[in-house]
């Protein structure tokens, strides 16, 4: 099974949508595809507020592609629920909404604490591909969230992100270390370049349960690709038991 993590420079919402659906068209049927955090319009409060009403239709389109190609597709979009706004991560499993959760740890430097309400949902979801843990960008820094994910021993850790350039080395270190801690395939999908006055780190990657970088892009638009090998995951957990 193929694993994909999409990295791109944010542009206008129509251009961003075009990049996402072009990437999904390139993905092999039956594969897992991770999109960046807030990929439709970025992290600026103006974009989030103006685009949130489009999220239900975007999810409908994503579900249709997920169903047609048998994909697992994950990422985040702004979502209004019961009068509150969330940075909502979604997991689409062959067209089925397998998971939906609001970001718990909101990033103050991007004004998220004033913009979004924190979520309270679980961090791990059952899918036909296996168990999927989901940490959204800033949440990657919190060991207690990683420990919560670890209790369910997921095969995959997915990290959609809009991680800033000044903290790029932190992203590289944390991505690899979380793969090692969880003995799971870790996928990180980040933006790169400048958008709305913010420079993003790129540095997206796919890491093995042993912490090896199977695919990595420091900058540039890229659909990173790796192969999921379940026997490798079982071998690592068997030879170095941490569960």
One Martini backbone bead per residue (centre of mass of N, CA, C, O) as a GRO file, in nm:
protein
  243
    1UNK     BB    1   0.097   0.036   0.021
    2UNK     BB    2   0.045   0.369  -0.021
    3UNK     BB    3   0.209   0.675   0.082
    4UNK     BB    4   0.097   1.021   0.133
    5UNK     BB    5   0.245   1.362   0.121
    6UNK     BB    6   0.139   1.698   0.103
    7UNK     BB    7   0.318   1.971  -0.051
    8UNK     BB    8   0.253   2.336  -0.044
    9UNK     BB    9   0.195   2.640  -0.175
   10UNK     BB   10   0.008   2.889  -0.089
   11UNK     BB   11  -0.281   3.029  -0.232
   12UNK     BB   12  -0.554   3.026  -0.364
   13UNK     BB   13  -0.824   2.842  -0.314
   14UNK     BB   14  -0.849   2.728  -0.605
   15UNK     BB   15  -0.550   2.638  -0.622
   16UNK     BB   16  -0.549   2.452  -0.377
   17UNK     BB   17  -0.770   2.264  -0.475
   18UNK     BB   18  -0.626   2.175  -0.731
   19UNK     BB   19  -0.381   2.041  -0.593
   20UNK     BB   20  -0.534   1.829  -0.432
   21UNK     BB   21  -0.690   1.684  -0.671
   22UNK     BB   22  -0.437   1.613  -0.830
   23UNK     BB   23  -0.310   1.432  -0.615
   24UNK     BB   24  -0.546   1.229  -0.595
   25UNK     BB   25  -0.522   1.141  -0.898
   26UNK     BB   26  -0.221   1.017  -0.850
   27UNK     BB   27  -0.312   0.822  -0.660
   28UNK     BB   28  -0.333   0.520  -0.563
   29UNK     BB   29  -0.531   0.286  -0.518
   30UNK     BB   30  -0.560   0.219  -0.176
   31UNK     BB   31  -0.452   0.475  -0.034
   32UNK     BB   32  -0.268   0.719   0.160
   33UNK     BB   33  -0.368   1.070   0.229
   34UNK     BB   34  -0.199   1.370   0.320
   35UNK     BB   35  -0.291   1.684   0.426
   36UNK     BB   36  -0.282   1.984   0.515
   37UNK     BB   37  -0.341   2.237   0.709
   38UNK     BB   38  -0.562   2.447   0.607
   39UNK     BB   39  -0.545   2.415   0.275
   40UNK     BB   40  -0.747   2.621   0.142
   41UNK     BB   41  -0.642   2.924   0.308
   42UNK     BB   42  -0.518   2.899   0.580
   43UNK     BB   43  -0.443   3.080   0.901
   44UNK     BB   44  -0.594   3.322   0.860
   45UNK     BB   45  -0.868   3.467   0.991
   46UNK     BB   46  -0.998   3.564   0.728
   47UNK     BB   47  -0.996   3.292   0.579
   48UNK     BB   48  -1.144   3.119   0.780
   49UNK     BB   49  -1.412   3.284   0.795
   50UNK     BB   50  -1.469   3.291   0.474
   51UNK     BB   51  -1.443   2.949   0.430
   52UNK     BB   52  -1.615   2.767   0.624
   53UNK     BB   53  -1.881   2.733   0.442
   54UNK     BB   54  -1.718   2.527   0.233
   55UNK     BB   55  -1.656   2.257   0.380
   56UNK     BB   56  -1.894   2.061   0.315
   57UNK     BB   57  -1.832   2.054   0.007
   58UNK     BB   58  -1.541   1.955   0.024
   59UNK     BB   59  -1.608   1.689   0.169
   60UNK     BB   60  -1.783   1.577  -0.052
   61UNK     BB   61  -1.559   1.564  -0.269
   62UNK     BB   62  -1.361   1.388  -0.108
   63UNK     BB   63  -1.549   1.146  -0.067
   64UNK     BB   64  -1.580   1.075  -0.365
   65UNK     BB   65  -1.281   1.008  -0.415
   66UNK     BB   66  -1.242   0.806  -0.187
   67UNK     BB   67  -1.452   0.606  -0.297
   68UNK     BB   68  -1.354   0.561  -0.592
   69UNK     BB   69  -1.031   0.491  -0.488
   70UNK     BB   70  -0.997   0.383  -0.191
   71UNK     BB   71  -0.930   0.612   0.017
   72UNK     BB   72  -0.729   0.775   0.253
   73UNK     BB   73  -0.828   1.096   0.388
   74UNK     BB   74  -0.639   1.374   0.532
   75UNK     BB   75  -0.707   1.673   0.738
   76UNK     BB   76  -0.785   2.031   0.743
   77UNK     BB   77  -1.073   2.240   0.843
   78UNK     BB   78  -1.300   2.475   0.873
   79UNK     BB   79  -1.559   2.443   1.139
   80UNK     BB   80  -1.903   2.471   1.196
   81UNK     BB   81  -2.044   2.422   1.539
   82UNK     BB   82  -2.273   2.538   1.732
   83UNK     BB   83  -2.132   2.840   1.694
   84UNK     BB   84  -1.850   2.710   1.637
   85UNK     BB   85  -1.495   2.713   1.575
   86UNK     BB   86  -1.290   2.476   1.392
   87UNK     BB   87  -0.996   2.279   1.369
   88UNK     BB   88  -1.070   2.020   1.147
   89UNK     BB   89  -1.024   1.686   1.150
   90UNK     BB   90  -1.014   1.439   0.887
   91UNK     BB   91  -1.142   1.097   0.807
   92UNK     BB   92  -1.137   0.921   0.499
   93UNK     BB   93  -1.293   0.593   0.430
   94UNK     BB   94  -1.394   0.518   0.141
   95UNK     BB   95  -1.616   0.773   0.202
   96UNK     BB   96  -1.597   0.758   0.505
   97UNK     BB   97  -1.651   0.905   0.816
   98UNK     BB   98  -1.412   0.812   1.064
   99UNK     BB   99  -1.317   1.121   1.142
  100UNK     BB  100  -1.363   1.398   1.392
  101UNK     BB  101  -1.156   1.682   1.500
  102UNK     BB  102  -1.051   1.913   1.721
  103UNK     BB  103  -0.821   2.120   1.806
  104UNK     BB  104  -0.667   2.146   2.116
  105UNK     BB  105  -0.384   2.286   2.050
  106UNK     BB  106  -0.355   2.613   2.030
  107UNK     BB  107  -0.190   2.865   1.840
  108UNK     BB  108  -0.096   3.177   1.947
  109UNK     BB  109   0.083   3.302   1.707
  110UNK     BB  110  -0.190   3.264   1.505
  111UNK     BB  111  -0.463   3.317   1.682
  112UNK     BB  112  -0.629   3.052   1.767
  113UNK     BB  113  -0.746   3.119   2.055
  114UNK     BB  114  -0.952   3.338   1.922
  115UNK     BB  115  -1.080   3.161   1.679
  116UNK     BB  116  -1.092   2.886   1.830
  117UNK     BB  117  -1.214   2.595   1.947
  118UNK     BB  118  -1.156   2.338   2.143
  119UNK     BB  119  -1.117   2.012   2.137
  120UNK     BB  120  -1.236   1.659   2.268
  121UNK     BB  121  -1.161   1.438   2.100
  122UNK     BB  122  -1.031   1.184   1.983
  123UNK     BB  123  -0.704   1.063   1.831
  124UNK     BB  124  -0.823   0.777   1.742
  125UNK     BB  125  -0.891   0.573   1.445
  126UNK     BB  126  -1.091   0.350   1.282
  127UNK     BB  127  -0.991   0.159   0.994
  128UNK     BB  128  -0.932  -0.027   0.703
  129UNK     BB  129  -0.606   0.045   0.746
  130UNK     BB  130  -0.630   0.110   1.049
  131UNK     BB  131  -0.485   0.281   1.292
  132UNK     BB  132  -0.536   0.642   1.350
  133UNK     BB  133  -0.333   0.904   1.429
  134UNK     BB  134  -0.403   1.259   1.533
  135UNK     BB  135  -0.191   1.543   1.482
  136UNK     BB  136  -0.197   1.904   1.503
  137UNK     BB  137   0.089   2.028   1.475
  138UNK     BB  138   0.140   2.162   1.777
  139UNK     BB  139   0.069   1.878   1.911
  140UNK     BB  140   0.355   1.744   1.867
  141UNK     BB  141   0.476   1.877   2.149
  142UNK     BB  142   0.283   1.676   2.327
  143UNK     BB  143   0.330   1.404   2.525
  144UNK     BB  144   0.035   1.349   2.625
  145UNK     BB  145  -0.077   1.297   2.338
  146UNK     BB  146   0.111   1.070   2.259
  147UNK     BB  147   0.023   0.882   2.491
  148UNK     BB  148  -0.270   0.860   2.398
  149UNK     BB  149  -0.205   0.729   2.130
  150UNK     BB  150  -0.031   0.484   2.232
  151UNK     BB  151  -0.260   0.320   2.380
  152UNK     BB  152  -0.363   0.223   2.067
  153UNK     BB  153  -0.149   0.132   1.861
  154UNK     BB  154  -0.090   0.266   1.591
  155UNK     BB  155   0.014   0.250   1.256
  156UNK     BB  156  -0.061   0.565   1.237
  157UNK     BB  157   0.074   0.901   1.193
  158UNK     BB  158  -0.094   1.215   1.157
  159UNK     BB  159   0.043   1.549   1.032
  160UNK     BB  160  -0.107   1.828   0.997
  161UNK     BB  161   0.039   2.146   0.866
  162UNK     BB  162   0.156   2.501   0.977
  163UNK     BB  163   0.483   2.539   0.989
  164UNK     BB  164   0.724   2.738   1.085
  165UNK     BB  165   1.042   2.825   0.985
  166UNK     BB  166   1.187   2.889   1.265
  167UNK     BB  167   1.081   2.568   1.349
  168UNK     BB  168   1.195   2.339   1.156
  169UNK     BB  169   1.377   2.156   1.338
  170UNK     BB  170   1.153   2.061   1.522
  171UNK     BB  171   0.993   1.906   1.311
  172UNK     BB  172   1.205   1.696   1.240
  173UNK     BB  173   1.249   1.578   1.523
  174UNK     BB  174   0.952   1.512   1.603
  175UNK     BB  175   0.874   1.329   1.372
  176UNK     BB  176   1.081   1.106   1.429
  177UNK     BB  177   1.029   1.058   1.734
  178UNK     BB  178   0.728   0.970   1.707
  179UNK     BB  179   0.781   0.720   1.539
  180UNK     BB  180   0.955   0.581   1.755
  181UNK     BB  181   0.759   0.585   1.996
  182UNK     BB  182   0.514   0.437   1.824
  183UNK     BB  183   0.589   0.245   1.603
  184UNK     BB  184   0.521   0.418   1.332
  185UNK     BB  185   0.377   0.563   1.067
  186UNK     BB  186   0.487   0.891   0.974
  187UNK     BB  187   0.296   1.177   0.867
  188UNK     BB  188   0.395   1.493   0.707
  189UNK     BB  189   0.198   1.793   0.622
  190UNK     BB  190   0.323   2.087   0.473
  191UNK     BB  191   0.400   2.398   0.423
  192UNK     BB  192   0.547   2.642   0.196
  193UNK     BB  193   0.660   2.935   0.215
  194UNK     BB  194   0.468   3.220   0.143
  195UNK     BB  195   0.177   3.345   0.345
  196UNK     BB  196   0.029   3.605   0.475
  197UNK     BB  197   0.324   3.678   0.620
  198UNK     BB  198   0.415   3.368   0.621
  199UNK     BB  199   0.667   3.132   0.693
  200UNK     BB  200   0.725   2.805   0.585
  201UNK     BB  201   0.901   2.490   0.638
  202UNK     BB  202   0.813   2.238   0.540
  203UNK     BB  203   0.943   1.930   0.603
  204UNK     BB  204   0.820   1.693   0.491
  205UNK     BB  205   0.717   1.343   0.584
  206UNK     BB  206   0.823   0.990   0.593
  207UNK     BB  207   0.815   0.744   0.857
  208UNK     BB  208   0.932   0.490   1.018
  209UNK     BB  209   0.924   0.284   1.300
  210UNK     BB  210   1.257   0.344   1.310
  211UNK     BB  211   1.298   0.658   1.185
  212UNK     BB  212   1.301   0.661   0.888
  213UNK     BB  213   1.342   0.839   0.592
  214UNK     BB  214   1.139   0.777   0.312
  215UNK     BB  215   1.047   1.087   0.292
  216UNK     BB  216   1.152   1.425   0.170
  217UNK     BB  217   1.077   1.795   0.199
  218UNK     BB  218   1.195   2.110   0.239
  219UNK     BB  219   1.092   2.205  -0.053
  220UNK     BB  220   0.834   2.233  -0.240
  221UNK     BB  221   0.632   2.083  -0.441
  222UNK     BB  222   0.492   1.767  -0.303
  223UNK     BB  223   0.445   1.406  -0.345
  224UNK     BB  224   0.491   1.200  -0.115
  225UNK     BB  225   0.645   0.861  -0.111
  226UNK     BB  226   0.545   0.535   0.018
  227UNK     BB  227   0.570   0.213   0.179
  228UNK     BB  228   0.366  -0.010   0.333
  229UNK     BB  229   0.503  -0.240   0.593
  230UNK     BB  230   0.370  -0.451   0.816
  231UNK     BB  231   0.618  -0.631   0.885
  232UNK     BB  232   0.798  -0.404   0.987
  233UNK     BB  233   0.624  -0.320   1.221
  234UNK     BB  234   0.622  -0.597   1.364
  235UNK     BB  235   0.928  -0.622   1.398
  236UNK     BB  236   0.980  -0.376   1.576
  237UNK     BB  237   0.778  -0.462   1.805
  238UNK     BB  238   0.918  -0.736   1.861
  239UNK     BB  239   1.232  -0.643   1.905
  240UNK     BB  240   1.105  -0.356   2.052
  241UNK     BB  241   0.923  -0.355   2.319
  242UNK     BB  242   0.665  -0.086   2.414
  243UNK     BB  243   0.367  -0.240   2.466
   0.00000   0.00000   0.00000
